[in-house]
């Protein structure tokens, strides 16, 4: 029977495309509204549903409306063969506007061309740079007309493309661009949770009846009832079963004569219900079996090519589009020849044809395709060659490994890991199998997907008797787990194999202990510290212990992170020379910066972080261990804008790969920054979100930072009781710190809230315990002593406070931390004023106000100004600080623009679109009282002329 082939997902083509909004009027209206909403909220709009629910037709209906209203639609339809080709989906989507890539800034242009395999580069492009390149490109194109980006069959889209699109979609709030992801139910849960979603369920009975009425031969009677029953509201099933009923009047479920493996379910032509996908595959298999052999072979070839629109290379291999061989297939609705294009009737028919064909026929088609792509497309050559190979093959394994290397070079880490695993499956050598699986495990770590890493690590361990390979596989799992919330599990995953290999493989053990030390910092668990120290001693005493360059360095680093107060003085003395020597090695610089910060060498830590982050080439989308400490170092050093940027960068990377603990670290630190700046509501939102992501027992670091943020937010609003309760959370019942490093900086804040809220005695006991800890504080003693002295001054009776204030102010280590220094000056100035020592009070208060103002600490600035007025200051009102009224993001944009950077250059550094940068500057100009860009430099110079703070 002739008729137009049915659309895969809606099966309403026989009724005409315009019928779809009538069948799903509510969903159509919801989608039209959601397209506009997604643009303002950010995040992709996801359309999900079972195969045959009508997803594609819904999207096409809305796309036609969008285009009719003057918009432009860019589409990509993914296929199974492209799942492991990194950025293939993105390349297809952007192909119509590829000519605009040349207009991108040079770094972005190179990154995008490298990702698309159109240029060679010595290193894999930074994933976030690829994202910003796509964002800039879309922003440029959208200047001409609004854009709608549609990615259909996204469950087959490669991970690299999806990550890039997710990155872009969350930054489109200022752009006339909407991203739509079309996928099967539950196929992309993490991506789908980031934006609005529309789910297409079964058609309601009235719509199902209407769809049957619109078919060329509408079924009636018992046949109609059975179709409605078995289709279960699935649009494609309704149309296809109606077609089958017309072709086979006795039953709408024709038996498949093509030889197949017996199916364990109910026979096909009974009244028993079958899953829609199974039933439809049987229908298509029956149609395939009824075709002439030459037509069937051509169809199998087309289905094996696995693409909606075959390339010219594939078309040259297939019978010509006008060849009569296609006519029987077109008659059966299995192929479409319209507009000079040849394709399977719909993806479901392609899948059914492929799986219904004999295995050897499929393999022959794959082998022919492999030969077709040999020398033209090495990735597709390897893919089809592997599909055509049934046994082990060193050659196939090598080709797949080459594909993996190319994928990794382009930044497609998920694809590379999968191809390495497939290569391992084909390799006949056990040693090479283990090597490939270990490489796949290590590559999968860069995707941030813990389930994949665990599975591959298990396969690696099962493939070998080599204990080193086993421990390294466990290390990969543990390394990724440190960035999740499963810290106890991660610690065991790292230390158990390390204990087994302490005598024989010290290098592997030290790598494991370095990751375990990260867990120790996050959890602050004393038992973990003891276990790390025990294993370090075992490694040092091992007969096979060797002192290469890395082993002593890692040993010192593990000890610093695990118990910084026990660090030998010479370790800190060696840091400056080590940092200078590591200037070309950003990974080592990061480790040295972390060690410097933990040893209270904040100036040195910031210097190392600056050097590391300037030269760092990201090797994957994975946060680097304790790299989030950079934000805390910048905060303590007084570079709050840089700290805010570090938080934003960590949050962006963590959200890309779904690592909750890394996101919680960023949120808690950002919450503290917001509280210090006076944004109490924002601080509470960030801190509470961070706490919701973690178990406080397994992540005392986030717990301490978040409660300090909440306490500071309450203190800025004058709620000293609530502030004290939060600060008290940083110390346990007896008064010991909950976190060995992050609790102590809050000691003066706890004392201040206690003095104002009536908790003097309890706070004094906590300060006493902190003072007793000074004997064993080692290199941390100077700063801790200053914090103790300031806390004692705040809690002391009026006549006993001055000596504590002066001792705190005379400590050089406190003077190098602007906020803590200003805290001390403010408290001392208040005390002096109350003692009527006005001249001395004004000096201290004026210095405190200046520091607070430069930091952007509004609560401190306001409090210092109030005290100055009370001390008889001539200034009636503080000098307006329009810059401080800008958001942290606007401040950073203004600073970069003041340095002469263009909007595109600022956008690249801030991971924003140029239009968003322009929008922020447009809003900032009136607040700053300027009208032209050239005045920005004057604003920044006037603000920082007397300060090195930024």
PDB file of C-alpha atoms in Angstrom, residues 44-235:
ATOM      1  CA  UNK A  44      18.315  23.899  28.068  1.00  0.00           C
ATOM      2  CA  UNK A  45      14.667  23.125  27.481  1.00  0.00           C
ATOM      3  CA  UNK A  46      14.264  19.345  27.508  1.00  0.00           C
ATOM      4  CA  UNK A  47      11.517  17.477  25.668  1.00  0.00           C
ATOM      5  CA  UNK A  48      11.280  13.836  26.714  1.00  0.00           C
ATOM      6  CA  UNK A  49       9.007  10.894  26.090  1.00  0.00           C
ATOM      7  CA  UNK A  50       8.915   7.302  24.951  1.00  0.00           C
ATOM      8  CA  UNK A  51       9.809   6.427  21.338  1.00  0.00           C
ATOM      9  CA  UNK A  52       6.818   7.271  19.195  1.00  0.00           C
ATOM     10  CA  UNK A  53       5.357   9.799  21.653  1.00  0.00           C
ATOM     11  CA  UNK A  54       5.628  12.663  19.155  1.00  0.00           C
ATOM     12  CA  UNK A  55       8.688  14.535  20.417  1.00  0.00           C
ATOM     13  CA  UNK A  56      10.202  15.292  17.033  1.00  0.00           C
ATOM     14  CA  UNK A  57       6.923  16.426  15.503  1.00  0.00           C
ATOM     15  CA  UNK A  58       6.162  18.667  18.491  1.00  0.00           C
ATOM     16  CA  UNK A  59       9.563  20.306  18.170  1.00  0.00           C
ATOM     17  CA  UNK A  60       9.201  20.686  14.405  1.00  0.00           C
ATOM     18  CA  UNK A  61       5.788  22.294  14.826  1.00  0.00           C
ATOM     19  CA  UNK A  62       7.185  24.839  17.265  1.00  0.00           C
ATOM     20  CA  UNK A  63      10.273  25.336  15.087  1.00  0.00           C
ATOM     21  CA  UNK A  64       8.059  26.203  12.107  1.00  0.00           C
ATOM     22  CA  UNK A  65       6.233  28.735  14.280  1.00  0.00           C
ATOM     23  CA  UNK A  66       9.596  30.138  15.448  1.00  0.00           C
ATOM     24  CA  UNK A  67      10.897  30.460  11.867  1.00  0.00           C
ATOM     25  CA  UNK A  68       7.646  32.028  10.684  1.00  0.00           C
ATOM     26  CA  UNK A  69       8.067  34.678  13.391  1.00  0.00           C
ATOM     27  CA  UNK A  70      11.481  35.629  11.996  1.00  0.00           C
ATOM     28  CA  UNK A  71      13.764  33.289  13.923  1.00  0.00           C
ATOM     29  CA  UNK A  72      16.434  30.920  12.680  1.00  0.00           C
ATOM     30  CA  UNK A  73      16.514  27.219  13.559  1.00  0.00           C
ATOM     31  CA  UNK A  74      19.709  25.149  13.793  1.00  0.00           C
ATOM     32  CA  UNK A  75      19.191  21.387  14.068  1.00  0.00           C
ATOM     33  CA  UNK A  76      21.232  18.309  14.847  1.00  0.00           C
ATOM     34  CA  UNK A  77      19.880  14.762  14.729  1.00  0.00           C
ATOM     35  CA  UNK A  78      22.151  12.354  16.581  1.00  0.00           C
ATOM     36  CA  UNK A  79      22.807   8.771  15.624  1.00  0.00           C
ATOM     37  CA  UNK A  80      24.214   5.799  17.455  1.00  0.00           C
ATOM     38  CA  UNK A  81      27.390   5.625  15.369  1.00  0.00           C
ATOM     39  CA  UNK A  82      28.287   9.197  16.389  1.00  0.00           C
ATOM     40  CA  UNK A  83      27.930   8.683  20.144  1.00  0.00           C
ATOM     41  CA  UNK A  84      31.659   8.150  20.490  1.00  0.00           C
ATOM     42  CA  UNK A  85      32.756  10.837  18.031  1.00  0.00           C
ATOM     43  CA  UNK A  86      33.508  13.869  20.240  1.00  0.00           C
ATOM     44  CA  UNK A  87      31.806  17.101  19.227  1.00  0.00           C
ATOM     45  CA  UNK A  88      30.101  15.426  16.256  1.00  0.00           C
ATOM     46  CA  UNK A  89      26.703  16.633  17.463  1.00  0.00           C
ATOM     47  CA  UNK A  90      27.968  20.162  18.014  1.00  0.00           C
ATOM     48  CA  UNK A  91      29.637  20.163  14.604  1.00  0.00           C
ATOM     49  CA  UNK A  92      26.396  19.092  12.915  1.00  0.00           C
ATOM     50  CA  UNK A  93      24.440  21.751  14.812  1.00  0.00           C
ATOM     51  CA  UNK A  94      26.810  24.577  13.885  1.00  0.00           C
ATOM     52  CA  UNK A  95      27.533  23.456  10.323  1.00  0.00           C
ATOM     53  CA  UNK A  96      25.212  26.081   8.758  1.00  0.00           C
ATOM     54  CA  UNK A  97      27.081  28.879  10.551  1.00  0.00           C
ATOM     55  CA  UNK A  98      30.583  27.408  10.375  1.00  0.00           C
ATOM     56  CA  UNK A  99      31.746  30.336   8.276  1.00  0.00           C
ATOM     57  CA  UNK A 100      31.332  32.604  11.314  1.00  0.00           C
ATOM     58  CA  UNK A 101      34.018  30.694  13.263  1.00  0.00           C
ATOM     59  CA  UNK A 102      36.773  32.641  11.529  1.00  0.00           C
ATOM     60  CA  UNK A 103      35.489  35.828  13.142  1.00  0.00           C
ATOM     61  CA  UNK A 104      36.016  34.465  16.669  1.00  0.00           C
ATOM     62  CA  UNK A 105      38.941  35.573  18.860  1.00  0.00           C
ATOM     63  CA  UNK A 106      42.083  33.527  18.010  1.00  0.00           C
ATOM     64  CA  UNK A 107      42.089  31.221  21.076  1.00  0.00           C
ATOM     65  CA  UNK A 108      38.400  30.451  20.676  1.00  0.00           C
ATOM     66  CA  UNK A 109      38.765  29.885  16.950  1.00  0.00           C
ATOM     67  CA  UNK A 110      41.644  27.444  17.461  1.00  0.00           C
ATOM     68  CA  UNK A 111      39.794  25.606  20.217  1.00  0.00           C
ATOM     69  CA  UNK A 112      36.677  25.106  18.114  1.00  0.00           C
ATOM     70  CA  UNK A 113      38.555  24.026  15.006  1.00  0.00           C
ATOM     71  CA  UNK A 114      40.586  21.573  17.074  1.00  0.00           C
ATOM     72  CA  UNK A 115      37.442  20.182  18.689  1.00  0.00           C
ATOM     73  CA  UNK A 116      35.912  19.656  15.257  1.00  0.00           C
ATOM     74  CA  UNK A 117      39.060  17.939  13.996  1.00  0.00           C
ATOM     75  CA  UNK A 118      39.638  20.687  11.459  1.00  0.00           C
ATOM     76  CA  UNK A 119      42.980  21.816  12.895  1.00  0.00           C
ATOM     77  CA  UNK A 120      45.920  20.348  14.758  1.00  0.00           C
ATOM     78  CA  UNK A 121      46.977  21.591  18.169  1.00  0.00           C
ATOM     79  CA  UNK A 122      49.674  20.407  20.551  1.00  0.00           C
ATOM     80  CA  UNK A 123      47.252  20.017  23.465  1.00  0.00           C
ATOM     81  CA  UNK A 124      43.599  19.243  23.937  1.00  0.00           C
ATOM     82  CA  UNK A 125      41.541  22.446  23.950  1.00  0.00           C
ATOM     83  CA  UNK A 126      40.229  23.563  27.308  1.00  0.00           C
ATOM     84  CA  UNK A 127      36.590  22.378  27.559  1.00  0.00           C
ATOM     85  CA  UNK A 128      35.374  25.673  28.980  1.00  0.00           C
ATOM     86  CA  UNK A 129      37.159  27.558  26.189  1.00  0.00           C
ATOM     87  CA  UNK A 130      35.253  25.449  23.670  1.00  0.00           C
ATOM     88  CA  UNK A 131      32.065  26.373  25.492  1.00  0.00           C
ATOM     89  CA  UNK A 132      32.816  30.081  25.423  1.00  0.00           C
ATOM     90  CA  UNK A 133      33.711  29.820  21.712  1.00  0.00           C
ATOM     91  CA  UNK A 134      30.293  28.318  20.975  1.00  0.00           C
ATOM     92  CA  UNK A 135      28.650  30.950  23.172  1.00  0.00           C
ATOM     93  CA  UNK A 136      30.409  33.766  21.334  1.00  0.00           C
ATOM     94  CA  UNK A 137      29.564  32.246  17.947  1.00  0.00           C
ATOM     95  CA  UNK A 138      25.877  31.935  18.804  1.00  0.00           C
ATOM     96  CA  UNK A 139      25.841  35.446  20.245  1.00  0.00           C
ATOM     97  CA  UNK A 140      27.256  36.755  16.963  1.00  0.00           C
ATOM     98  CA  UNK A 141      24.742  34.846  14.847  1.00  0.00           C
ATOM     99  CA  UNK A 142      21.847  35.919  17.074  1.00  0.00           C
ATOM    100  CA  UNK A 143      22.573  39.556  16.283  1.00  0.00           C
ATOM    101  CA  UNK A 144      20.886  38.962  12.932  1.00  0.00           C
ATOM    102  CA  UNK A 145      17.853  37.027  14.206  1.00  0.00           C
ATOM    103  CA  UNK A 146      16.765  34.952  17.238  1.00  0.00           C
ATOM    104  CA  UNK A 147      18.049  31.374  17.322  1.00  0.00           C
ATOM    105  CA  UNK A 148      16.421  28.087  18.223  1.00  0.00           C
ATOM    106  CA  UNK A 149      18.885  25.215  18.631  1.00  0.00           C
ATOM    107  CA  UNK A 150      17.352  21.739  18.438  1.00  0.00           C
ATOM    108  CA  UNK A 151      19.255  18.564  19.290  1.00  0.00           C
ATOM    109  CA  UNK A 152      17.096  15.542  18.448  1.00  0.00           C
ATOM    110  CA  UNK A 153      17.770  11.992  19.675  1.00  0.00           C
ATOM    111  CA  UNK A 154      20.080  13.539  22.273  1.00  0.00           C
ATOM    112  CA  UNK A 155      20.401  10.193  24.051  1.00  0.00           C
ATOM    113  CA  UNK A 156      22.825   9.357  21.212  1.00  0.00           C
ATOM    114  CA  UNK A 157      24.632  12.701  21.225  1.00  0.00           C
ATOM    115  CA  UNK A 158      28.274  12.514  22.270  1.00  0.00           C
ATOM    116  CA  UNK A 159      29.033  13.664  25.823  1.00  0.00           C
ATOM    117  CA  UNK A 160      31.423  16.395  24.714  1.00  0.00           C
ATOM    118  CA  UNK A 161      28.711  18.104  22.657  1.00  0.00           C
ATOM    119  CA  UNK A 162      26.166  17.818  25.453  1.00  0.00           C
ATOM    120  CA  UNK A 163      28.599  19.277  27.991  1.00  0.00           C
ATOM    121  CA  UNK A 164      29.362  22.199  25.692  1.00  0.00           C
ATOM    122  CA  UNK A 165      25.671  22.864  25.035  1.00  0.00           C
ATOM    123  CA  UNK A 166      24.862  22.636  28.728  1.00  0.00           C
ATOM    124  CA  UNK A 167      27.621  25.152  29.458  1.00  0.00           C
ATOM    125  CA  UNK A 168      26.255  27.471  26.784  1.00  0.00           C
ATOM    126  CA  UNK A 169      22.584  27.111  27.703  1.00  0.00           C
ATOM    127  CA  UNK A 170      23.155  28.315  31.265  1.00  0.00           C
ATOM    128  CA  UNK A 171      24.747  31.521  29.987  1.00  0.00           C
ATOM    129  CA  UNK A 172      22.106  32.607  27.500  1.00  0.00           C
ATOM    130  CA  UNK A 173      19.999  34.793  29.768  1.00  0.00           C
ATOM    131  CA  UNK A 174      20.964  37.924  27.799  1.00  0.00           C
ATOM    132  CA  UNK A 175      20.848  36.266  24.395  1.00  0.00           C
ATOM    133  CA  UNK A 176      17.916  35.637  22.003  1.00  0.00           C
ATOM    134  CA  UNK A 177      18.935  31.961  21.871  1.00  0.00           C
ATOM    135  CA  UNK A 178      17.079  28.873  23.115  1.00  0.00           C
ATOM    136  CA  UNK A 179      18.494  25.359  23.310  1.00  0.00           C
ATOM    137  CA  UNK A 180      16.075  22.442  22.999  1.00  0.00           C
ATOM    138  CA  UNK A 181      17.156  18.899  23.860  1.00  0.00           C
ATOM    139  CA  UNK A 182      14.933  16.059  22.598  1.00  0.00           C
ATOM    140  CA  UNK A 183      15.509  12.726  24.274  1.00  0.00           C
ATOM    141  CA  UNK A 184      13.932   9.514  25.457  1.00  0.00           C
ATOM    142  CA  UNK A 185      12.539   9.113  28.957  1.00  0.00           C
ATOM    143  CA  UNK A 186      15.263   9.211  31.590  1.00  0.00           C
ATOM    144  CA  UNK A 187      18.072   9.214  29.050  1.00  0.00           C
ATOM    145  CA  UNK A 188      19.720  12.459  30.216  1.00  0.00           C
ATOM    146  CA  UNK A 189      18.630  12.992  33.825  1.00  0.00           C
ATOM    147  CA  UNK A 190      21.482  15.302  34.817  1.00  0.00           C
ATOM    148  CA  UNK A 191      21.225  17.527  31.776  1.00  0.00           C
ATOM    149  CA  UNK A 192      17.462  17.598  31.945  1.00  0.00           C
ATOM    150  CA  UNK A 193      17.464  18.787  35.548  1.00  0.00           C
ATOM    151  CA  UNK A 194      19.221  22.037  34.611  1.00  0.00           C
ATOM    152  CA  UNK A 195      16.353  23.728  32.821  1.00  0.00           C
ATOM    153  CA  UNK A 196      12.625  23.587  32.096  1.00  0.00           C
ATOM    154  CA  UNK A 197      11.283  20.284  30.810  1.00  0.00           C
ATOM    155  CA  UNK A 198       8.271  19.037  28.906  1.00  0.00           C
ATOM    156  CA  UNK A 199       7.315  15.390  29.081  1.00  0.00           C
ATOM    157  CA  UNK A 200       5.120  13.809  26.425  1.00  0.00           C
ATOM    158  CA  UNK A 201       3.049  11.026  27.872  1.00  0.00           C
ATOM    159  CA  UNK A 202       0.531   8.876  26.005  1.00  0.00           C
ATOM    160  CA  UNK A 203      -2.139  10.600  23.940  1.00  0.00           C
ATOM    161  CA  UNK A 204      -5.398  11.030  25.769  1.00  0.00           C
ATOM    162  CA  UNK A 205      -8.178   8.730  24.444  1.00  0.00           C
ATOM    163  CA  UNK A 206      -9.860  11.512  22.491  1.00  0.00           C
ATOM    164  CA  UNK A 207      -6.618  12.443  20.721  1.00  0.00           C
ATOM    165  CA  UNK A 208      -5.842   8.781  19.995  1.00  0.00           C
ATOM    166  CA  UNK A 209      -9.266   8.360  18.394  1.00  0.00           C
ATOM    167  CA  UNK A 210      -8.741  11.506  16.354  1.00  0.00           C
ATOM    168  CA  UNK A 211      -5.363  10.273  15.102  1.00  0.00           C
ATOM    169  CA  UNK A 212      -6.905   6.999  13.918  1.00  0.00           C
ATOM    170  CA  UNK A 213      -9.623   8.922  12.109  1.00  0.00           C
ATOM    171  CA  UNK A 214      -6.940  10.850  10.245  1.00  0.00           C
ATOM    172  CA  UNK A 215      -5.274   7.720   8.833  1.00  0.00           C
ATOM    173  CA  UNK A 216      -5.727   6.901   5.107  1.00  0.00           C
ATOM    174  CA  UNK A 217      -7.734   3.789   6.068  1.00  0.00           C
ATOM    175  CA  UNK A 218      -9.196   4.413   9.484  1.00  0.00           C
ATOM    176  CA  UNK A 219      -9.681   1.127  11.389  1.00  0.00           C
ATOM    177  CA  UNK A 220     -13.099   0.257  12.811  1.00  0.00           C
ATOM    178  CA  UNK A 221     -14.803  -2.201  15.118  1.00  0.00           C
ATOM    179  CA  UNK A 222     -12.802  -4.816  16.991  1.00  0.00           C
ATOM    180  CA  UNK A 223      -9.632  -3.963  15.089  1.00  0.00           C
ATOM    181  CA  UNK A 224      -9.891  -0.340  16.158  1.00  0.00           C
ATOM    182  CA  UNK A 225     -10.475  -1.314  19.782  1.00  0.00           C
ATOM    183  CA  UNK A 226      -7.463  -3.638  19.774  1.00  0.00           C
ATOM    184  CA  UNK A 227      -5.259  -0.980  18.216  1.00  0.00           C
ATOM    185  CA  UNK A 228      -6.299   1.543  20.881  1.00  0.00           C
ATOM    186  CA  UNK A 229      -5.676  -1.031  23.592  1.00  0.00           C
ATOM    187  CA  UNK A 230      -2.265  -2.165  22.417  1.00  0.00           C
ATOM    188  CA  UNK A 231      -0.927   1.219  21.310  1.00  0.00           C
ATOM    189  CA  UNK A 232      -1.456   2.594  24.831  1.00  0.00           C
ATOM    190  CA  UNK A 233      -1.648   6.159  23.515  1.00  0.00           C
ATOM    191  CA  UNK A 234       1.628   5.973  21.590  1.00  0.00           C
ATOM    192  CA  UNK A 235       1.190   8.042  18.419  1.00  0.00           C
TER     193      UNK A 235
END
